[in-house]
Amino acid sequence: MSDELRDLYQEVILDHSKRPRNKRLPENREHLQMAHGDNPLCGDKVQVFVKVEEDRVTDVSFEGDGCAISTASASMMTEALKGKTRAEVESLFQGFHQLLTSPDGVQDPSSLGKLQVFAGVREFPIRVKCATLAWHTLQGALKGSESTVTTE
Ligand code: ZN
């Protein structure tokens, strides 16, 4: 990865960690599914709220307290998911996970859009859990409401 690209990626992550998007409680509980996520290794805690209507994500938001990476990841996840079907959410999650954990990266990185900025996290294995916490929590929320997900 070039230094220029790395700087750009860090800038985007910093921006989302300082001014997280969709960091709010849901307005009402209609169609709401939620889960808590806990990353004891770093101390990140997140709550993900998702509304799915007719197989599409109509709203997604989060609350919580964590490091810059976990906050930026949750923020960018909420932006990426709105309007997606469950199947699209699943494939995005798989791609994101691959981006962070596979030594060869992702086959089609452009499918991840802005989420590609997390590619650099792969070099810091301890941070991978920070970056994936919101996503694992989302999975929990989609499976059933009020569950707790932990990275340990
Ligand atoms: Zn963290």
PDB file of N, CA, C and O in Angstrom, residues 24 30-32 49-61 78 81-85:
ATOM      1  N   ARG A  24     -26.825   6.976  17.276  1.00  0.00           N
ATOM      2  CA  ARG A  24     -28.046   7.455  17.920  1.00  0.00           C
ATOM      3  C   ARG A  24     -28.908   6.255  18.298  1.00  0.00           C
ATOM      4  O   ARG A  24     -28.750   5.165  17.748  1.00  0.00           O
ATOM      5  N   GLU A  30     -40.381  -0.291  16.413  1.00  0.00           N
ATOM      6  CA  GLU A  30     -41.060  -1.034  15.365  1.00  0.00           C
ATOM      7  C   GLU A  30     -40.047  -1.709  14.440  1.00  0.00           C
ATOM      8  O   GLU A  30     -39.137  -1.042  13.938  1.00  0.00           O
ATOM      9  N   HIS A  31     -40.185  -2.994  14.229  1.00  0.00           N
ATOM     10  CA  HIS A  31     -39.283  -3.796  13.382  1.00  0.00           C
ATOM     11  C   HIS A  31     -37.846  -3.820  13.889  1.00  0.00           C
ATOM     12  O   HIS A  31     -36.935  -4.161  13.149  1.00  0.00           O
ATOM     13  N   LEU A  32     -37.640  -3.411  15.123  1.00  0.00           N
ATOM     14  CA  LEU A  32     -36.271  -3.243  15.614  1.00  0.00           C
ATOM     15  C   LEU A  32     -35.646  -4.554  16.087  1.00  0.00           C
ATOM     16  O   LEU A  32     -36.259  -5.328  16.800  1.00  0.00           O
ATOM     17  N   PHE A  49     -28.447  -1.325  16.341  1.00  0.00           N
ATOM     18  CA  PHE A  49     -29.895  -1.363  16.138  1.00  0.00           C
ATOM     19  C   PHE A  49     -30.163  -1.451  14.641  1.00  0.00           C
ATOM     20  O   PHE A  49     -29.632  -0.644  13.877  1.00  0.00           O
ATOM     21  N   VAL A  50     -30.954  -2.425  14.250  1.00  0.00           N
ATOM     22  CA  VAL A  50     -31.223  -2.562  12.827  1.00  0.00           C
ATOM     23  C   VAL A  50     -32.708  -2.836  12.599  1.00  0.00           C
ATOM     24  O   VAL A  50     -33.346  -3.554  13.372  1.00  0.00           O
ATOM     25  N   LYS A  51     -33.235  -2.213  11.577  1.00  0.00           N
ATOM     26  CA  LYS A  51     -34.624  -2.463  11.193  1.00  0.00           C
ATOM     27  C   LYS A  51     -34.621  -3.089   9.812  1.00  0.00           C
ATOM     28  O   LYS A  51     -34.016  -2.542   8.884  1.00  0.00           O
ATOM     29  N   VAL A  52     -35.275  -4.230   9.702  1.00  0.00           N
ATOM     30  CA  VAL A  52     -35.370  -4.896   8.410  1.00  0.00           C
ATOM     31  C   VAL A  52     -36.848  -5.007   8.051  1.00  0.00           C
ATOM     32  O   VAL A  52     -37.641  -5.530   8.826  1.00  0.00           O
ATOM     33  N   GLU A  53     -37.187  -4.454   6.911  1.00  0.00           N
ATOM     34  CA  GLU A  53     -38.560  -4.548   6.447  1.00  0.00           C
ATOM     35  C   GLU A  53     -38.557  -5.103   5.034  1.00  0.00           C
ATOM     36  O   GLU A  53     -37.839  -4.597   4.179  1.00  0.00           O
ATOM     37  N   GLU A  54     -39.358  -6.157   4.833  1.00  0.00           N
ATOM     38  CA  GLU A  54     -39.423  -6.827   3.536  1.00  0.00           C
ATOM     39  C   GLU A  54     -38.030  -7.137   3.003  1.00  0.00           C
ATOM     40  O   GLU A  54     -37.682  -6.834   1.864  1.00  0.00           O
ATOM     41  N   ASP A  55     -37.221  -7.719   3.887  1.00  0.00           N
ATOM     42  CA  ASP A  55     -35.878  -8.185   3.556  1.00  0.00           C
ATOM     43  C   ASP A  55     -34.853  -7.071   3.284  1.00  0.00           C
ATOM     44  O   ASP A  55     -33.753  -7.331   2.841  1.00  0.00           O
ATOM     45  N   ARG A  56     -35.220  -5.838   3.543  1.00  0.00           N
ATOM     46  CA  ARG A  56     -34.240  -4.773   3.355  1.00  0.00           C
ATOM     47  C   ARG A  56     -33.986  -4.004   4.637  1.00  0.00           C
ATOM     48  O   ARG A  56     -34.898  -3.782   5.424  1.00  0.00           O
ATOM     49  N   VAL A  57     -32.726  -3.596   4.812  1.00  0.00           N
ATOM     50  CA  VAL A  57     -32.373  -2.765   5.959  1.00  0.00           C
ATOM     51  C   VAL A  57     -32.922  -1.363   5.713  1.00  0.00           C
ATOM     52  O   VAL A  57     -32.503  -0.680   4.783  1.00  0.00           O
ATOM     53  N   THR A  58     -33.884  -0.965   6.546  1.00  0.00           N
ATOM     54  CA  THR A  58     -34.461   0.367   6.358  1.00  0.00           C
ATOM     55  C   THR A  58     -33.831   1.381   7.311  1.00  0.00           C
ATOM     56  O   THR A  58     -33.877   2.577   7.056  1.00  0.00           O
ATOM     57  N   ASP A  59     -33.260   0.886   8.403  1.00  0.00           N
ATOM     58  CA  ASP A  59     -32.556   1.804   9.301  1.00  0.00           C
ATOM     59  C   ASP A  59     -31.520   1.024  10.084  1.00  0.00           C
ATOM     60  O   ASP A  59     -31.737  -0.135  10.434  1.00  0.00           O
ATOM     61  N   VAL A  60     -30.400   1.655  10.322  1.00  0.00           N
ATOM     62  CA  VAL A  60     -29.382   1.026  11.149  1.00  0.00           C
ATOM     63  C   VAL A  60     -28.610   2.122  11.868  1.00  0.00           C
ATOM     64  O   VAL A  60     -28.263   3.142  11.281  1.00  0.00           O
ATOM     65  N   SER A  61     -28.430   1.922  13.176  1.00  0.00           N
ATOM     66  CA  SER A  61     -27.700   2.912  13.960  1.00  0.00           C
ATOM     67  C   SER A  61     -26.965   2.192  15.083  1.00  0.00           C
ATOM     68  O   SER A  61     -27.127   0.984  15.267  1.00  0.00           O
ATOM     69  N   THR A  78     -22.827   1.426   9.245  1.00  0.00           N
ATOM     70  CA  THR A  78     -24.221   1.896   9.162  1.00  0.00           C
ATOM     71  C   THR A  78     -24.470   2.599   7.828  1.00  0.00           C
ATOM     72  O   THR A  78     -25.542   2.468   7.248  1.00  0.00           O
ATOM     73  N   LEU A  81     -24.837  -0.062   4.966  1.00  0.00           N
ATOM     74  CA  LEU A  81     -25.893  -1.077   5.006  1.00  0.00           C
ATOM     75  C   LEU A  81     -27.291  -0.617   4.613  1.00  0.00           C
ATOM     76  O   LEU A  81     -28.137  -1.440   4.264  1.00  0.00           O
ATOM     77  N   LYS A  82     -27.517   0.659   4.683  1.00  0.00           N
ATOM     78  CA  LYS A  82     -28.886   1.130   4.472  1.00  0.00           C
ATOM     79  C   LYS A  82     -29.386   0.751   3.077  1.00  0.00           C
ATOM     80  O   LYS A  82     -28.721   0.989   2.078  1.00  0.00           O
ATOM     81  N   GLY A  83     -30.565   0.147   3.030  1.00  0.00           N
ATOM     82  CA  GLY A  83     -31.168  -0.228   1.744  1.00  0.00           C
ATOM     83  C   GLY A  83     -30.736  -1.587   1.229  1.00  0.00           C
ATOM     84  O   GLY A  83     -31.249  -2.071   0.225  1.00  0.00           O
ATOM     85  N   LYS A  84     -29.797  -2.231   1.927  1.00  0.00           N
ATOM     86  CA  LYS A  84     -29.294  -3.534   1.470  1.00  0.00           C
ATOM     87  C   LYS A  84     -30.241  -4.667   1.884  1.00  0.00           C
ATOM     88  O   LYS A  84     -30.914  -4.587   2.910  1.00  0.00           O
ATOM     89  N   THR A  85     -30.256  -5.741   1.083  1.00  0.00           N
ATOM     90  CA  THR A  85     -31.002  -6.934   1.472  1.00  0.00           C
ATOM     91  C   THR A  85     -30.139  -7.741   2.453  1.00  0.00           C
ATOM     92  O   THR A  85     -28.931  -7.503   2.550  1.00  0.00           O
TER      93      THR A  85
END
